[in-house]
Amino acid sequence: EPEVTQTPSHQVTQMGQEVILRCVPISNHLYFYWYRQILGQKVEFLVSFYNNEISEKSEIFDDQFSVERPDGSNFTLKIRSTKLEDSAMYFCASEGGFEQYFGPGTRLTVT
Amino acid sequence: EDKVVQSPLSLVVHEGDTVTLNCSYEVTNFRSLLWYKQEKKAPTFLFMLTSSGIEKKSGRLSSILDKKELFSILNITATQTGDSAVYLCAVGLGGSQGNLIFGKGTKLSVKP
């Protein structure tokens, strides 16, 4: 069964460093999303991506964040200068027929 | 502001019990309602509902949507310890958005 994959599973970085989180969506899906979940809180939408451009983004998705689909299979989330409050679980999701399927997540820890 | 409210926030039952989890919503542009099960990490897709009154069923789990009263329920019959998880309700937005608005989840604990 096709699934969304994400790497790495856990990333530890120092404040101010850049991180890139990677996702491989389900191959025939066209809509891709990033969400985050701070420990103990609800899942929050960050950004949606369709046809090689951002279609919607939340207030959380400020200038420190960017997304890219560099090669037609990977979908990446970059955080340019990480802050302590960026520590969270980051989930990638891809959508087929309105159903969104989530990857296993990357736990980002900023120290 | 779009919001999704789940109740109860936590629930403890014994194996064999039947549970009903609730989800109400207020959104400006409704497209769909989705239920997920979250154990340790990623939300696992359970159901997507778009039409009122049509029950979706998968084994011991079932769900229904009421678009007039703006809520959905998730039923689990004959609960098992493996059903212990956080159950998330999310509303998919329409138009150019498509993103999901999540509730806080209901933490279900099933005791043997």
PDB file of C-alpha atoms in Angstrom:
ATOM      1  CA  GLU A   1       0.000   0.000   0.000  1.00  0.00           C
ATOM      2  CA  PRO A   2       1.432   3.409  -0.944  1.00  0.00           C
ATOM      3  CA  GLU A   3       2.467   5.574   1.952  1.00  0.00           C
ATOM      4  CA  VAL A   4       3.982   8.941   2.730  1.00  0.00           C
ATOM      5  CA  THR A   5       7.557   8.745   3.976  1.00  0.00           C
ATOM      6  CA  GLN A   6       9.550  11.355   5.879  1.00  0.00           C
ATOM      7  CA  THR A   7      13.199  11.762   6.788  1.00  0.00           C
ATOM      8  CA  PRO A   8      14.818  12.114   9.192  1.00  0.00           C
ATOM      9  CA  SER A   9      12.666  10.672  11.946  1.00  0.00           C
ATOM     10  CA  HIS A  10      14.401  12.857  14.522  1.00  0.00           C
ATOM     11  CA  GLN A  11      16.506  15.969  14.037  1.00  0.00           C
ATOM     12  CA  VAL A  12      18.327  17.826  16.770  1.00  0.00           C
ATOM     13  CA  THR A  13      19.653  21.252  15.902  1.00  0.00           C
ATOM     14  CA  GLN A  14      20.948  24.330  17.609  1.00  0.00           C
ATOM     15  CA  MET A  15      19.012  27.572  17.691  1.00  0.00           C
ATOM     16  CA  GLY A  16      19.736  29.676  14.619  1.00  0.00           C
ATOM     17  CA  GLN A  17      20.652  26.734  12.406  1.00  0.00           C
ATOM     18  CA  GLU A  18      18.866  25.842   9.197  1.00  0.00           C
ATOM     19  CA  VAL A  19      17.042  22.536   8.880  1.00  0.00           C
ATOM     20  CA  ILE A  20      15.463  20.772   5.932  1.00  0.00           C
ATOM     21  CA  LEU A  21      12.761  18.203   6.517  1.00  0.00           C
ATOM     22  CA  ARG A  22      12.054  15.812   3.672  1.00  0.00           C
ATOM     23  CA  CYS A  23       8.926  14.049   2.546  1.00  0.00           C
ATOM     24  CA  VAL A  24       8.064  11.714  -0.292  1.00  0.00           C
ATOM     25  CA  PRO A  25       4.311  11.958  -0.928  1.00  0.00           C
ATOM     26  CA  ILE A  26       2.183   9.222  -2.451  1.00  0.00           C
ATOM     27  CA  SER A  27       3.102   9.159  -6.114  1.00  0.00           C
ATOM     28  CA  ASN A  28      -0.176   9.988  -7.838  1.00  0.00           C
ATOM     29  CA  HIS A  29      -1.220  12.675  -5.356  1.00  0.00           C
ATOM     30  CA  LEU A  30      -1.206  16.312  -6.395  1.00  0.00           C
ATOM     31  CA  TYR A  31      -1.786  18.222  -3.146  1.00  0.00           C
ATOM     32  CA  PHE A  32       0.786  18.299  -0.380  1.00  0.00           C
ATOM     33  CA  TYR A  33       0.729  19.740   3.089  1.00  0.00           C
ATOM     34  CA  TRP A  34       2.930  20.379   6.097  1.00  0.00           C
ATOM     35  CA  TYR A  35       1.499  20.337   9.597  1.00  0.00           C
ATOM     36  CA  ARG A  36       3.140  20.570  12.974  1.00  0.00           C
ATOM     37  CA  GLN A  37       2.228  19.322  16.419  1.00  0.00           C
ATOM     38  CA  ILE A  38       3.870  20.821  19.463  1.00  0.00           C
ATOM     39  CA  LEU A  39       4.015  18.279  22.294  1.00  0.00           C
ATOM     40  CA  GLY A  40       0.643  18.005  23.983  1.00  0.00           C
ATOM     41  CA  GLN A  41      -1.083  20.367  21.566  1.00  0.00           C
ATOM     42  CA  LYS A  42      -3.261  19.944  18.524  1.00  0.00           C
ATOM     43  CA  VAL A  43      -2.100  19.409  14.968  1.00  0.00           C
ATOM     44  CA  GLU A  44      -1.731  22.762  13.189  1.00  0.00           C
ATOM     45  CA  PHE A  45      -1.692  23.517   9.491  1.00  0.00           C
ATOM     46  CA  LEU A  46       1.407  25.208   8.105  1.00  0.00           C
ATOM     47  CA  VAL A  47       1.219  25.235   4.311  1.00  0.00           C
ATOM     48  CA  SER A  48      -0.389  23.618   1.302  1.00  0.00           C
ATOM     49  CA  PHE A  49       1.283  23.125  -2.056  1.00  0.00           C
ATOM     50  CA  TYR A  50      -0.164  22.410  -5.472  1.00  0.00           C
ATOM     51  CA  ASN A  51       1.197  22.660  -8.978  1.00  0.00           C
ATOM     52  CA  ASN A  52       4.628  23.674  -7.740  1.00  0.00           C
ATOM     53  CA  GLU A  53       3.460  26.609  -5.717  1.00  0.00           C
ATOM     54  CA  ILE A  54       2.052  27.446  -2.312  1.00  0.00           C
ATOM     55  CA  SER A  55      -1.747  27.509  -2.404  1.00  0.00           C
ATOM     56  CA  GLU A  56      -2.358  28.458   1.215  1.00  0.00           C
ATOM     57  CA  LYS A  57      -0.318  29.144   4.331  1.00  0.00           C
ATOM     58  CA  SER A  58      -1.079  29.807   7.968  1.00  0.00           C
ATOM     59  CA  GLU A  59       0.136  32.587  10.223  1.00  0.00           C
ATOM     60  CA  ILE A  60       2.735  30.196  11.598  1.00  0.00           C
ATOM     61  CA  PHE A  61       4.365  29.915   8.175  1.00  0.00           C
ATOM     62  CA  ASP A  62       6.402  33.112   8.280  1.00  0.00           C
ATOM     63  CA  ASP A  63       9.476  34.168   6.313  1.00  0.00           C
ATOM     64  CA  GLN A  64      11.631  31.647   8.166  1.00  0.00           C
ATOM     65  CA  PHE A  65       9.810  28.805   6.436  1.00  0.00           C
ATOM     66  CA  SER A  66       9.894  27.724   2.814  1.00  0.00           C
ATOM     67  CA  VAL A  67       8.742  24.698   0.849  1.00  0.00           C
ATOM     68  CA  GLU A  68       9.968  23.184  -2.351  1.00  0.00           C
ATOM     69  CA  ARG A  69       9.386  20.227  -4.633  1.00  0.00           C
ATOM     70  CA  PRO A  70      12.879  20.055  -6.102  1.00  0.00           C
ATOM     71  CA  ASP A  71      12.687  16.925  -8.214  1.00  0.00           C
ATOM     72  CA  GLY A  72       9.081  15.840  -8.708  1.00  0.00           C
ATOM     73  CA  SER A  73       9.114  13.318  -5.885  1.00  0.00           C
ATOM     74  CA  ASN A  74      10.532  14.978  -2.768  1.00  0.00           C
ATOM     75  CA  PHE A  75       8.681  17.712  -0.923  1.00  0.00           C
ATOM     76  CA  THR A  76      10.776  19.684   1.536  1.00  0.00           C
ATOM     77  CA  LEU A  77      10.189  22.097   4.386  1.00  0.00           C
ATOM     78  CA  LYS A  78      13.068  24.411   5.219  1.00  0.00           C
ATOM     79  CA  ILE A  79      13.356  26.428   8.397  1.00  0.00           C
ATOM     80  CA  ARG A  80      16.085  29.024   7.887  1.00  0.00           C
ATOM     81  CA  SER A  81      16.953  30.042  11.412  1.00  0.00           C
ATOM     82  CA  THR A  82      15.409  27.738  13.962  1.00  0.00           C
ATOM     83  CA  LYS A  83      14.009  28.999  17.245  1.00  0.00           C
ATOM     84  CA  LEU A  84      13.350  27.061  20.440  1.00  0.00           C
ATOM     85  CA  GLU A  85       9.620  27.291  19.783  1.00  0.00           C
ATOM     86  CA  ASP A  86      10.038  25.466  16.474  1.00  0.00           C
ATOM     87  CA  SER A  87      10.539  22.259  18.452  1.00  0.00           C
ATOM     88  CA  ALA A  88       7.641  20.049  17.407  1.00  0.00           C
ATOM     89  CA  MET A  89       6.616  17.042  15.379  1.00  0.00           C
ATOM     90  CA  TYR A  90       6.358  17.968  11.703  1.00  0.00           C
ATOM     91  CA  PHE A  91       4.019  15.938   9.541  1.00  0.00           C
ATOM     92  CA  CYS A  92       3.831  15.873   5.792  1.00  0.00           C
ATOM     93  CA  ALA A  93       0.540  14.864   4.194  1.00  0.00           C
ATOM     94  CA  SER A  94      -0.517  14.179   0.653  1.00  0.00           C
ATOM     95  CA  GLU A  95      -4.023  14.172  -0.665  1.00  0.00           C
ATOM     96  CA  GLY A  96      -5.948  12.041  -3.091  1.00  0.00           C
ATOM     97  CA  GLY A  97      -9.711  12.506  -3.468  1.00  0.00           C
ATOM     98  CA  PHE A  98      -9.953  14.813  -0.411  1.00  0.00           C
ATOM     99  CA  GLU A  99      -8.401  12.124   1.826  1.00  0.00           C
ATOM    100  CA  GLN A 100      -5.157  13.284   3.411  1.00  0.00           C
ATOM    101  CA  TYR A 101      -2.599  10.675   4.383  1.00  0.00           C
ATOM    102  CA  PHE A 102       0.087  11.545   6.859  1.00  0.00           C
ATOM    103  CA  GLY A 103       3.711  10.537   6.989  1.00  0.00           C
ATOM    104  CA  PRO A 104       5.313   9.228  10.193  1.00  0.00           C
ATOM    105  CA  GLY A 105       6.625  12.685  11.086  1.00  0.00           C
ATOM    106  CA  THR A 106       9.973  14.265  11.909  1.00  0.00           C
ATOM    107  CA  ARG A 107      10.579  15.187  15.517  1.00  0.00           C
ATOM    108  CA  LEU A 108      12.532  18.449  15.499  1.00  0.00           C
ATOM    109  CA  THR A 109      14.302  19.398  18.694  1.00  0.00           C
ATOM    110  CA  VAL A 110      15.893  22.843  18.837  1.00  0.00           C
ATOM    111  CA  THR A 111      18.369  23.353  21.665  1.00  0.00           C
TER     112      THR A 111
ATOM    113  CA  GLU B   1     -12.552  31.809  13.330  1.00  0.00           C
ATOM    114  CA  ASP B   2     -12.798  28.215  12.113  1.00  0.00           C
ATOM    115  CA  LYS B   3     -12.896  25.710  14.952  1.00  0.00           C
ATOM    116  CA  VAL B   4     -13.353  22.038  15.683  1.00  0.00           C
ATOM    117  CA  VAL B   5     -14.339  20.880  19.162  1.00  0.00           C
ATOM    118  CA  GLN B   6     -14.112  17.294  20.331  1.00  0.00           C
ATOM    119  CA  SER B   7     -15.632  15.730  23.404  1.00  0.00           C
ATOM    120  CA  PRO B   8     -14.885  14.176  25.718  1.00  0.00           C
ATOM    121  CA  LEU B   9     -11.194  15.048  25.889  1.00  0.00           C
ATOM    122  CA  SER B  10     -10.463  11.727  27.543  1.00  0.00           C
ATOM    123  CA  LEU B  11     -12.321   8.525  28.194  1.00  0.00           C
ATOM    124  CA  VAL B  12     -11.516   5.334  30.083  1.00  0.00           C
ATOM    125  CA  VAL B  13     -13.511   2.204  29.309  1.00  0.00           C
ATOM    126  CA  HIS B  14     -13.188  -1.548  29.699  1.00  0.00           C
ATOM    127  CA  GLU B  15     -12.729  -4.032  26.904  1.00  0.00           C
ATOM    128  CA  GLY B  16     -16.032  -4.878  25.288  1.00  0.00           C
ATOM    129  CA  ASP B  17     -17.614  -1.496  25.966  1.00  0.00           C
ATOM    130  CA  THR B  18     -19.055   0.669  23.194  1.00  0.00           C
ATOM    131  CA  VAL B  19     -17.894   4.266  22.966  1.00  0.00           C
ATOM    132  CA  THR B  20     -19.123   7.333  21.119  1.00  0.00           C
ATOM    133  CA  LEU B  21     -16.764  10.188  20.378  1.00  0.00           C
ATOM    134  CA  ASN B  22     -18.137  13.570  19.412  1.00  0.00           C
ATOM    135  CA  CYS B  23     -16.946  16.267  17.068  1.00  0.00           C
ATOM    136  CA  SER B  24     -18.644  19.602  16.398  1.00  0.00           C
ATOM    137  CA  TYR B  25     -17.414  22.252  14.040  1.00  0.00           C
ATOM    138  CA  GLU B  26     -17.851  25.818  12.899  1.00  0.00           C
ATOM    139  CA  VAL B  27     -16.087  26.626   9.663  1.00  0.00           C
ATOM    140  CA  THR B  28     -16.733  29.102   6.884  1.00  0.00           C
ATOM    141  CA  ASN B  29     -16.125  26.759   3.964  1.00  0.00           C
ATOM    142  CA  PHE B  30     -16.774  23.107   4.763  1.00  0.00           C
ATOM    143  CA  ARG B  31     -15.588  20.444   2.363  1.00  0.00           C
ATOM    144  CA  SER B  32     -15.224  17.256   4.398  1.00  0.00           C
ATOM    145  CA  LEU B  33     -14.801  15.836   7.879  1.00  0.00           C
ATOM    146  CA  LEU B  34     -12.095  13.310   8.606  1.00  0.00           C
ATOM    147  CA  TRP B  35     -11.360  11.027  11.544  1.00  0.00           C
ATOM    148  CA  TYR B  36      -7.854   9.881  12.386  1.00  0.00           C
ATOM    149  CA  LYS B  37      -6.366   7.569  15.007  1.00  0.00           C
ATOM    150  CA  GLN B  38      -3.102   8.760  16.528  1.00  0.00           C
ATOM    151  CA  GLU B  39      -1.121   6.284  18.548  1.00  0.00           C
ATOM    152  CA  LYS B  40       2.522   7.147  18.953  1.00  0.00           C
ATOM    153  CA  LYS B  41       3.232   9.273  15.944  1.00  0.00           C
ATOM    154  CA  ALA B  42       1.362   9.995  12.738  1.00  0.00           C
ATOM    155  CA  PRO B  43      -2.402  10.298  12.444  1.00  0.00           C
ATOM    156  CA  THR B  44      -3.736   7.236  10.667  1.00  0.00           C
ATOM    157  CA  PHE B  45      -6.688   7.856   8.368  1.00  0.00           C
ATOM    158  CA  LEU B  46      -9.975   6.238   9.428  1.00  0.00           C
ATOM    159  CA  PHE B  47     -12.876   7.882   7.608  1.00  0.00           C
ATOM    160  CA  MET B  48     -13.788  10.811   5.441  1.00  0.00           C
ATOM    161  CA  LEU B  49     -17.353  12.094   5.428  1.00  0.00           C
ATOM    162  CA  THR B  50     -18.842  14.597   3.052  1.00  0.00           C
ATOM    163  CA  SER B  51     -22.575  13.867   3.054  1.00  0.00           C
ATOM    164  CA  SER B  52     -25.066  13.989   5.896  1.00  0.00           C
ATOM    165  CA  GLY B  53     -26.689  10.854   7.185  1.00  0.00           C
ATOM    166  CA  ILE B  54     -24.548   8.303   5.374  1.00  0.00           C
ATOM    167  CA  GLU B  55     -22.803   5.998   7.799  1.00  0.00           C
ATOM    168  CA  LYS B  56     -19.290   4.874   7.024  1.00  0.00           C
ATOM    169  CA  LYS B  57     -18.256   1.596   8.573  1.00  0.00           C
ATOM    170  CA  SER B  58     -15.015  -0.288   8.955  1.00  0.00           C
ATOM    171  CA  GLY B  59     -15.105  -3.319  11.190  1.00  0.00           C
ATOM    172  CA  ARG B  60     -16.061  -2.204  14.694  1.00  0.00           C
ATOM    173  CA  LEU B  61     -15.732   1.487  13.822  1.00  0.00           C
ATOM    174  CA  SER B  62     -18.433   3.605  12.261  1.00  0.00           C
ATOM    175  CA  SER B  63     -19.012   7.295  11.740  1.00  0.00           C
ATOM    176  CA  ILE B  64     -21.762   9.606  10.593  1.00  0.00           C
ATOM    177  CA  LEU B  65     -22.004  13.295   9.767  1.00  0.00           C
ATOM    178  CA  ASP B  66     -24.820  15.760  10.388  1.00  0.00           C
ATOM    179  CA  LYS B  67     -24.211  18.858   8.266  1.00  0.00           C
ATOM    180  CA  LYS B  68     -27.312  20.602   9.558  1.00  0.00           C
ATOM    181  CA  GLU B  69     -26.297  20.363  13.211  1.00  0.00           C
ATOM    182  CA  LEU B  70     -22.575  20.582  12.338  1.00  0.00           C
ATOM    183  CA  PHE B  71     -21.320  17.501  14.118  1.00  0.00           C
ATOM    184  CA  SER B  72     -20.052  14.012  13.624  1.00  0.00           C
ATOM    185  CA  ILE B  73     -19.747  10.959  15.854  1.00  0.00           C
ATOM    186  CA  LEU B  74     -17.315   8.090  15.812  1.00  0.00           C
ATOM    187  CA  ASN B  75     -18.562   4.858  17.340  1.00  0.00           C
ATOM    188  CA  ILE B  76     -16.385   1.982  18.410  1.00  0.00           C
ATOM    189  CA  THR B  77     -18.139  -1.218  19.450  1.00  0.00           C
ATOM    190  CA  ALA B  78     -16.659  -4.116  21.443  1.00  0.00           C
ATOM    191  CA  THR B  79     -13.579  -2.066  22.287  1.00  0.00           C
ATOM    192  CA  GLN B  80     -10.186  -3.740  22.571  1.00  0.00           C
ATOM    193  CA  THR B  81      -6.981  -2.602  24.271  1.00  0.00           C
ATOM    194  CA  GLY B  82      -5.560  -1.956  20.804  1.00  0.00           C
ATOM    195  CA  ASP B  83      -8.156   0.771  20.318  1.00  0.00           C
ATOM    196  CA  SER B  84      -6.368   2.871  22.947  1.00  0.00           C
ATOM    197  CA  ALA B  85      -5.218   6.007  21.142  1.00  0.00           C
ATOM    198  CA  VAL B  86      -6.040   9.645  20.569  1.00  0.00           C
ATOM    199  CA  TYR B  87      -8.837  10.032  18.043  1.00  0.00           C
ATOM    200  CA  LEU B  88      -8.620  13.205  16.002  1.00  0.00           C
ATOM    201  CA  CYS B  89     -11.415  14.916  14.164  1.00  0.00           C
ATOM    202  CA  ALA B  90     -10.467  17.307  11.370  1.00  0.00           C
ATOM    203  CA  VAL B  91     -12.484  19.433   8.994  1.00  0.00           C
ATOM    204  CA  GLY B  92     -11.220  19.904   5.465  1.00  0.00           C
ATOM    205  CA  LEU B  93     -11.723  23.381   4.054  1.00  0.00           C
ATOM    206  CA  GLY B  94     -12.952  24.007   0.560  1.00  0.00           C
ATOM    207  CA  GLY B  95     -12.021  26.439  -2.148  1.00  0.00           C
ATOM    208  CA  SER B  96      -8.318  27.049  -2.689  1.00  0.00           C
ATOM    209  CA  GLN B  97      -7.534  25.986   0.870  1.00  0.00           C
ATOM    210  CA  GLY B  98      -8.031  22.277   1.393  1.00  0.00           C
ATOM    211  CA  ASN B  99      -6.101  22.262   4.633  1.00  0.00           C
ATOM    212  CA  LEU B 100      -7.406  20.491   7.721  1.00  0.00           C
ATOM    213  CA  ILE B 101      -8.488  22.153  10.943  1.00  0.00           C
ATOM    214  CA  PHE B 102      -7.988  19.721  13.809  1.00  0.00           C
ATOM    215  CA  GLY B 103      -9.706  19.326  17.129  1.00  0.00           C
ATOM    216  CA  LYS B 104      -7.715  18.625  20.277  1.00  0.00           C
ATOM    217  CA  GLY B 105      -8.550  14.950  20.127  1.00  0.00           C
ATOM    218  CA  THR B 106     -10.179  12.443  22.448  1.00  0.00           C
ATOM    219  CA  LYS B 107      -7.780  10.234  24.364  1.00  0.00           C
ATOM    220  CA  LEU B 108      -9.336   6.787  24.661  1.00  0.00           C
ATOM    221  CA  SER B 109      -7.935   4.284  27.126  1.00  0.00           C
ATOM    222  CA  VAL B 110      -9.316   0.760  26.997  1.00  0.00           C
ATOM    223  CA  LYS B 111      -8.560  -1.303  30.085  1.00  0.00           C
ATOM    224  CA  PRO B 112      -8.479  -5.118  29.975  1.00  0.00           C
TER     225      PRO B 112
END
